[in-house]
PDB file of C-alpha atoms in Angstrom:
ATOM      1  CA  UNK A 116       0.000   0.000   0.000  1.00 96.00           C
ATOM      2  CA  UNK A 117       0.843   3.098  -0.573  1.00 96.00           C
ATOM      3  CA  UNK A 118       0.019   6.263   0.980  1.00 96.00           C
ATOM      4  CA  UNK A 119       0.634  10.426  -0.092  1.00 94.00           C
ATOM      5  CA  UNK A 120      -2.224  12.199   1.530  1.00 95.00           C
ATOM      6  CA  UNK A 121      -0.374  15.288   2.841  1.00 92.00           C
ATOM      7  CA  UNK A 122      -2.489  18.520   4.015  1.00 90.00           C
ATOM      8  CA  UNK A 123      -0.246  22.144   3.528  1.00 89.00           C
ATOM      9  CA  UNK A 124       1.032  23.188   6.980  1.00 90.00           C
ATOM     10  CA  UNK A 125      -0.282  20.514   9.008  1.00 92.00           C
ATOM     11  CA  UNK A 126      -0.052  17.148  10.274  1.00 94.00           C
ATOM     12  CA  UNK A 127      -0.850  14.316   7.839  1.00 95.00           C
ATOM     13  CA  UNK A 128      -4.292  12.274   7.896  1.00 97.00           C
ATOM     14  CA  UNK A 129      -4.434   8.551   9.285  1.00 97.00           C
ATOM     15  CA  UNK A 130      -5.100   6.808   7.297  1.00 97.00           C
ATOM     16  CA  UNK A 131      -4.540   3.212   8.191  1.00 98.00           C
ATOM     17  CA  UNK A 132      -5.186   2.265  11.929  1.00 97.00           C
ATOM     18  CA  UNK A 133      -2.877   0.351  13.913  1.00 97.00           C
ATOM     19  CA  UNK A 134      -6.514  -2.346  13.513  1.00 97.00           C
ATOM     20  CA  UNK A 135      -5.872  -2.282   9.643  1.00 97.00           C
ATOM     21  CA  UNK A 136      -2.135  -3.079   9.893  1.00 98.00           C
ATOM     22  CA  UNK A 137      -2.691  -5.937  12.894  1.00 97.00           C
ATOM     23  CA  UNK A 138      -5.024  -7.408  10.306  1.00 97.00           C
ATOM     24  CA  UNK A 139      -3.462  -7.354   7.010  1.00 97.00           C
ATOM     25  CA  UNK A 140      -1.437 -10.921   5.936  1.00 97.00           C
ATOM     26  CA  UNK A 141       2.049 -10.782   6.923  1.00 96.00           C
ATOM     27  CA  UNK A 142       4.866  -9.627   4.494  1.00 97.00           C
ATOM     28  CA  UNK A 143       2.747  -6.657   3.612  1.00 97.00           C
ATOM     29  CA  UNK A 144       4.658  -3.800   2.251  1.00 98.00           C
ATOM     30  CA  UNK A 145       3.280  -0.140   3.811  1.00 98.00           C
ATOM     31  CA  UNK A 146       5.120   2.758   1.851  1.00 97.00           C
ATOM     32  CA  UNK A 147       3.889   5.982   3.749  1.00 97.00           C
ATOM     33  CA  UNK A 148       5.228   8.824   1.609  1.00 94.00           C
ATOM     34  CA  UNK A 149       3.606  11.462   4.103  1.00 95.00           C
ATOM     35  CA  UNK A 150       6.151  10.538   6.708  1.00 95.00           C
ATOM     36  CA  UNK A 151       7.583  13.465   6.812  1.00 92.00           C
ATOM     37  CA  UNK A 152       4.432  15.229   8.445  1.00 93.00           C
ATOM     38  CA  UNK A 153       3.970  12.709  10.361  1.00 94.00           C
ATOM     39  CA  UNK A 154       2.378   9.956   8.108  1.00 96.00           C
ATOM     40  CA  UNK A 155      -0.816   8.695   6.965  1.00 97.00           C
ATOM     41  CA  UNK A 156      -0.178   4.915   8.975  1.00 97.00           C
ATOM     42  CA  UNK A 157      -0.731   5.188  12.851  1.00 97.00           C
ATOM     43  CA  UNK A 158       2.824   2.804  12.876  1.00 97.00           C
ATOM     44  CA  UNK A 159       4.570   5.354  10.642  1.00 97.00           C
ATOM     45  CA  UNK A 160       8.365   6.893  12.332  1.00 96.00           C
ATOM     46  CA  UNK A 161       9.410   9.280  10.296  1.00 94.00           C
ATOM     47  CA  UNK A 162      13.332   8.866   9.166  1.00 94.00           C
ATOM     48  CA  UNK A 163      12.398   4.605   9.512  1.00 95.00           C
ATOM     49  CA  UNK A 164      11.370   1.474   8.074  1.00 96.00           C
ATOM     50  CA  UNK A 165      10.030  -0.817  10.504  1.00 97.00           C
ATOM     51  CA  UNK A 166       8.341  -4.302  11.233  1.00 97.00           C
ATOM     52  CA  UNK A 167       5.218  -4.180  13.079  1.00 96.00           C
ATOM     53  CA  UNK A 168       2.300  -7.344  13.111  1.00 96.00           C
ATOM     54  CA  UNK A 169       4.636  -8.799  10.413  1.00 97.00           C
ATOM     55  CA  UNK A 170       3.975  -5.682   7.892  1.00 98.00           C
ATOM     56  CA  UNK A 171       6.929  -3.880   6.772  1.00 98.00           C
ATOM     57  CA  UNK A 172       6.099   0.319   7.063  1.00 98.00           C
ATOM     58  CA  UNK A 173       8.361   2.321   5.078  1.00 96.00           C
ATOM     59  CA  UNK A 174       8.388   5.771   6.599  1.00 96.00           C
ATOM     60  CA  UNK A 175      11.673   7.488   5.215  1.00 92.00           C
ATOM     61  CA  UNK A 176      12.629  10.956   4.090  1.00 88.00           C
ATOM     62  CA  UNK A 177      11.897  11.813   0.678  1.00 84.00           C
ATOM     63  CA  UNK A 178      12.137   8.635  -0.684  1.00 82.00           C
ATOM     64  CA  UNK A 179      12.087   9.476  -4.818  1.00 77.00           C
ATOM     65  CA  UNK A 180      15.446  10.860  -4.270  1.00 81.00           C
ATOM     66  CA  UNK A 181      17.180   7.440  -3.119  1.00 78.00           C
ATOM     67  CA  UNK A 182      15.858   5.800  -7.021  1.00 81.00           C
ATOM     68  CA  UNK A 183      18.684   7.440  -8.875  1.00 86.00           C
ATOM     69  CA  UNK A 184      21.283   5.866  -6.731  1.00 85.00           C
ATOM     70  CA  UNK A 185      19.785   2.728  -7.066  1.00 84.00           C
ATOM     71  CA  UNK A 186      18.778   2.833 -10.465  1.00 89.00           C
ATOM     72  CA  UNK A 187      22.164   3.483 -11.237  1.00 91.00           C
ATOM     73  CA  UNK A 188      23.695   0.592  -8.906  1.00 93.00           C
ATOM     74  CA  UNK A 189      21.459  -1.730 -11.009  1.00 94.00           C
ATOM     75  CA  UNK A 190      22.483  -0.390 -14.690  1.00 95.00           C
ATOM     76  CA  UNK A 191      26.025  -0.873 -13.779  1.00 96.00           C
ATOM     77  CA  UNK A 192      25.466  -4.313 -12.347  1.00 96.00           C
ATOM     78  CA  UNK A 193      22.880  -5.224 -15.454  1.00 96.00           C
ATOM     79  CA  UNK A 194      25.943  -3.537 -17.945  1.00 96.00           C
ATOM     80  CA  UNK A 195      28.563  -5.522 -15.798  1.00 96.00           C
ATOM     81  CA  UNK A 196      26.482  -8.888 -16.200  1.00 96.00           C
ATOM     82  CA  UNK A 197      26.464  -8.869 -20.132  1.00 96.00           C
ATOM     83  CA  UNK A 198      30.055  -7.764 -20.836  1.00 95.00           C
ATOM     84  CA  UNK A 199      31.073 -10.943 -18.765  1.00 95.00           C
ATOM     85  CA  UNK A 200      28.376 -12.712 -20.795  1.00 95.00           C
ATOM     86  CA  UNK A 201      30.804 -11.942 -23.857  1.00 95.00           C
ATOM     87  CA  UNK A 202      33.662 -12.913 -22.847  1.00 95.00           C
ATOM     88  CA  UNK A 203      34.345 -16.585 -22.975  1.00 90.00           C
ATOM     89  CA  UNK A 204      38.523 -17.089 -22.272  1.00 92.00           C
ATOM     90  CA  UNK A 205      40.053 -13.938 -21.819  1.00 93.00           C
ATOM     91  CA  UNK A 206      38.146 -13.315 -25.669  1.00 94.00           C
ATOM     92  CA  UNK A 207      35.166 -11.859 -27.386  1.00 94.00           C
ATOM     93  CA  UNK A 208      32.390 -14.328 -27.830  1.00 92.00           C
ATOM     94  CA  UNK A 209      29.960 -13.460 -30.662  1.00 92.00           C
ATOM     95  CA  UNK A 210      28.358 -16.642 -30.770  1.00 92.00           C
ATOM     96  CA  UNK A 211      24.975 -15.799 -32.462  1.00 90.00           C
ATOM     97  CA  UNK A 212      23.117 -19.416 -31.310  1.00 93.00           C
ATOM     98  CA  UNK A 213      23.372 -17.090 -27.815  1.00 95.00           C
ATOM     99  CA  UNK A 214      19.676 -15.684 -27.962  1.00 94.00           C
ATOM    100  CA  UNK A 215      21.388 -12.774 -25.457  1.00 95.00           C
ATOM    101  CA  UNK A 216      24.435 -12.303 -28.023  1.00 94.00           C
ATOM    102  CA  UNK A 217      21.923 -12.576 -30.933  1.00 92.00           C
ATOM    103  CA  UNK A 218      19.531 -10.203 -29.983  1.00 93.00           C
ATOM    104  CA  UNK A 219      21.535  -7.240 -28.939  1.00 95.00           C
ATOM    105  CA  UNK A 220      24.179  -7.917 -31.674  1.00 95.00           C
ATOM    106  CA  UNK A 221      23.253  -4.724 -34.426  1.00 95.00           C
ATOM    107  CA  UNK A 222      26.203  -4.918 -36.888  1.00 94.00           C
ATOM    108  CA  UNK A 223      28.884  -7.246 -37.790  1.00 92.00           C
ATOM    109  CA  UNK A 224      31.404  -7.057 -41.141  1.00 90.00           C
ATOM    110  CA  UNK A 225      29.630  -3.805 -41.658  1.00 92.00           C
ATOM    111  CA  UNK A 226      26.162  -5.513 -42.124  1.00 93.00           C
ATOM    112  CA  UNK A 227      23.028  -4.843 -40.246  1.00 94.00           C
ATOM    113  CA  UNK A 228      22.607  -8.340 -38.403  1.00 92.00           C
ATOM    114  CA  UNK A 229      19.536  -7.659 -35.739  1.00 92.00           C
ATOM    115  CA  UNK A 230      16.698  -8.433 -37.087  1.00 89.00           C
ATOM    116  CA  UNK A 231      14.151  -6.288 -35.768  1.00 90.00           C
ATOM    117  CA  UNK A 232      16.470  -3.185 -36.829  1.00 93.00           C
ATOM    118  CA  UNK A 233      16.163  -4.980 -40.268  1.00 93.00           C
ATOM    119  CA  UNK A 234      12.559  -5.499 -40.388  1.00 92.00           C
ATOM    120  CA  UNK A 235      12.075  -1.472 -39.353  1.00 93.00           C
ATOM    121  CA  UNK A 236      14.409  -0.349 -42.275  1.00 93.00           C
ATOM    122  CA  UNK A 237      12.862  -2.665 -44.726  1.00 94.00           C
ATOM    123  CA  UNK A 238      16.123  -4.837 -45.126  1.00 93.00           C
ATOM    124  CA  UNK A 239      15.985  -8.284 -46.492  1.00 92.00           C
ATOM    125  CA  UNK A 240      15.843 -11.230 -43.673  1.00 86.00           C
ATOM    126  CA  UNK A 241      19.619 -12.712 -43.061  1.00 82.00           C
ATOM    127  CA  UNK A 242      19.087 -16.772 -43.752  1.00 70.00           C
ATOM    128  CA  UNK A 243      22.709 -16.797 -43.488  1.00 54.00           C
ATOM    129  CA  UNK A 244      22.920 -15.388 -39.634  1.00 45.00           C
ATOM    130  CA  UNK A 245      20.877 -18.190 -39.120  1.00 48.00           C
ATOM    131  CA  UNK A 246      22.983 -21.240 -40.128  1.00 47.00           C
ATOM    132  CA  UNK A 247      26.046 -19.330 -39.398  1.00 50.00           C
ATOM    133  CA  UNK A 248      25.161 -18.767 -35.272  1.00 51.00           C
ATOM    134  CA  UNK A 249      24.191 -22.678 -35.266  1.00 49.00           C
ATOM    135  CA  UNK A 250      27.936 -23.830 -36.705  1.00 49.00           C
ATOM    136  CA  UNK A 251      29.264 -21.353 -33.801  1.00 47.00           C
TER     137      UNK A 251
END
Protein backbone atom coordinates (compact mmCIF):
# COMPACT_ATOMS: atom_id res chain seq x y z
CA UNK A 1 0.00 0.00 0.00
CA UNK A 2 0.84 3.10 -0.57
CA UNK A 3 0.02 6.26 0.98
CA UNK A 4 0.63 10.43 -0.09
CA UNK A 5 -2.22 12.20 1.53
CA UNK A 6 -0.37 15.29 2.84
CA UNK A 7 -2.49 18.52 4.01
CA UNK A 8 -0.25 22.14 3.53
CA UNK A 9 1.03 23.19 6.98
CA UNK A 10 -0.28 20.51 9.01
CA UNK A 11 -0.05 17.15 10.27
CA UNK A 12 -0.85 14.32 7.84
CA UNK A 13 -4.29 12.27 7.90
CA UNK A 14 -4.43 8.55 9.28
CA UNK A 15 -5.10 6.81 7.30
CA UNK A 16 -4.54 3.21 8.19
CA UNK A 17 -5.19 2.26 11.93
CA UNK A 18 -2.88 0.35 13.91
CA UNK A 19 -6.51 -2.35 13.51
CA UNK A 20 -5.87 -2.28 9.64
CA UNK A 21 -2.14 -3.08 9.89
CA UNK A 22 -2.69 -5.94 12.89
CA UNK A 23 -5.02 -7.41 10.31
CA UNK A 24 -3.46 -7.35 7.01
CA UNK A 25 -1.44 -10.92 5.94
CA UNK A 26 2.05 -10.78 6.92
CA UNK A 27 4.87 -9.63 4.49
CA UNK A 28 2.75 -6.66 3.61
CA UNK A 29 4.66 -3.80 2.25
CA UNK A 30 3.28 -0.14 3.81
CA UNK A 31 5.12 2.76 1.85
CA UNK A 32 3.89 5.98 3.75
CA UNK A 33 5.23 8.82 1.61
CA UNK A 34 3.61 11.46 4.10
CA UNK A 35 6.15 10.54 6.71
CA UNK A 36 7.58 13.46 6.81
CA UNK A 37 4.43 15.23 8.44
CA UNK A 38 3.97 12.71 10.36
CA UNK A 39 2.38 9.96 8.11
CA UNK A 40 -0.82 8.70 6.96
CA UNK A 41 -0.18 4.92 8.97
CA UNK A 42 -0.73 5.19 12.85
CA UNK A 43 2.82 2.80 12.88
CA UNK A 44 4.57 5.35 10.64
CA UNK A 45 8.37 6.89 12.33
CA UNK A 46 9.41 9.28 10.30
CA UNK A 47 13.33 8.87 9.17
CA UNK A 48 12.40 4.60 9.51
CA UNK A 49 11.37 1.47 8.07
CA UNK A 50 10.03 -0.82 10.50
CA UNK A 51 8.34 -4.30 11.23
CA UNK A 52 5.22 -4.18 13.08
CA UNK A 53 2.30 -7.34 13.11
CA UNK A 54 4.64 -8.80 10.41
CA UNK A 55 3.98 -5.68 7.89
CA UNK A 56 6.93 -3.88 6.77
CA UNK A 57 6.10 0.32 7.06
CA UNK A 58 8.36 2.32 5.08
CA UNK A 59 8.39 5.77 6.60
CA UNK A 60 11.67 7.49 5.21
CA UNK A 61 12.63 10.96 4.09
CA UNK A 62 11.90 11.81 0.68
CA UNK A 63 12.14 8.63 -0.68
CA UNK A 64 12.09 9.48 -4.82
CA UNK A 65 15.45 10.86 -4.27
CA UNK A 66 17.18 7.44 -3.12
CA UNK A 67 15.86 5.80 -7.02
CA UNK A 68 18.68 7.44 -8.88
CA UNK A 69 21.28 5.87 -6.73
CA UNK A 70 19.78 2.73 -7.07
CA UNK A 71 18.78 2.83 -10.47
CA UNK A 72 22.16 3.48 -11.24
CA UNK A 73 23.69 0.59 -8.91
CA UNK A 74 21.46 -1.73 -11.01
CA UNK A 75 22.48 -0.39 -14.69
CA UNK A 76 26.03 -0.87 -13.78
CA UNK A 77 25.47 -4.31 -12.35
CA UNK A 78 22.88 -5.22 -15.45
CA UNK A 79 25.94 -3.54 -17.94
CA UNK A 80 28.56 -5.52 -15.80
CA UNK A 81 26.48 -8.89 -16.20
CA UNK A 82 26.46 -8.87 -20.13
CA UNK A 83 30.05 -7.76 -20.84
CA UNK A 84 31.07 -10.94 -18.76
CA UNK A 85 28.38 -12.71 -20.79
CA UNK A 86 30.80 -11.94 -23.86
CA UNK A 87 33.66 -12.91 -22.85
CA UNK A 88 34.35 -16.59 -22.97
CA UNK A 89 38.52 -17.09 -22.27
CA UNK A 90 40.05 -13.94 -21.82
CA UNK A 91 38.15 -13.32 -25.67
CA UNK A 92 35.17 -11.86 -27.39
CA UNK A 93 32.39 -14.33 -27.83
CA UNK A 94 29.96 -13.46 -30.66
CA UNK A 95 28.36 -16.64 -30.77
CA UNK A 96 24.97 -15.80 -32.46
CA UNK A 97 23.12 -19.42 -31.31
CA UNK A 98 23.37 -17.09 -27.82
CA UNK A 99 19.68 -15.68 -27.96
CA UNK A 100 21.39 -12.77 -25.46
CA UNK A 101 24.43 -12.30 -28.02
CA UNK A 102 21.92 -12.58 -30.93
CA UNK A 103 19.53 -10.20 -29.98
CA UNK A 104 21.53 -7.24 -28.94
CA UNK A 105 24.18 -7.92 -31.67
CA UNK A 106 23.25 -4.72 -34.43
CA UNK A 107 26.20 -4.92 -36.89
CA UNK A 108 28.88 -7.25 -37.79
CA UNK A 109 31.40 -7.06 -41.14
CA UNK A 110 29.63 -3.81 -41.66
CA UNK A 111 26.16 -5.51 -42.12
CA UNK A 112 23.03 -4.84 -40.25
CA UNK A 113 22.61 -8.34 -38.40
CA UNK A 114 19.54 -7.66 -35.74
CA UNK A 115 16.70 -8.43 -37.09
CA UNK A 116 14.15 -6.29 -35.77
CA UNK A 117 16.47 -3.19 -36.83
CA UNK A 118 16.16 -4.98 -40.27
CA UNK A 119 12.56 -5.50 -40.39
CA UNK A 120 12.07 -1.47 -39.35
CA UNK A 121 14.41 -0.35 -42.28
CA UNK A 122 12.86 -2.67 -44.73
CA UNK A 123 16.12 -4.84 -45.13
CA UNK A 124 15.99 -8.28 -46.49
CA UNK A 125 15.84 -11.23 -43.67
CA UNK A 126 19.62 -12.71 -43.06
CA UNK A 127 19.09 -16.77 -43.75
CA UNK A 128 22.71 -16.80 -43.49
CA UNK A 129 22.92 -15.39 -39.63
CA UNK A 130 20.88 -18.19 -39.12
CA UNK A 131 22.98 -21.24 -40.13
CA UNK A 132 26.05 -19.33 -39.40
CA UNK A 133 25.16 -18.77 -35.27
CA UNK A 134 24.19 -22.68 -35.27
CA UNK A 135 27.94 -23.83 -36.71
CA UNK A 136 29.26 -21.35 -33.80
Amino acid sequence: MITTAVVPGKKSPILVTKEMVANMAPGSVIVDLAAERGGNCEFTRAGESIVDHGVTIIGVYNLASTVPYHASQMYARNVTAFLLHLIRDGKLNLNTADEIIRETLITKDGEVVNGKLRQFYSLPGLVAQAQEGSQQ
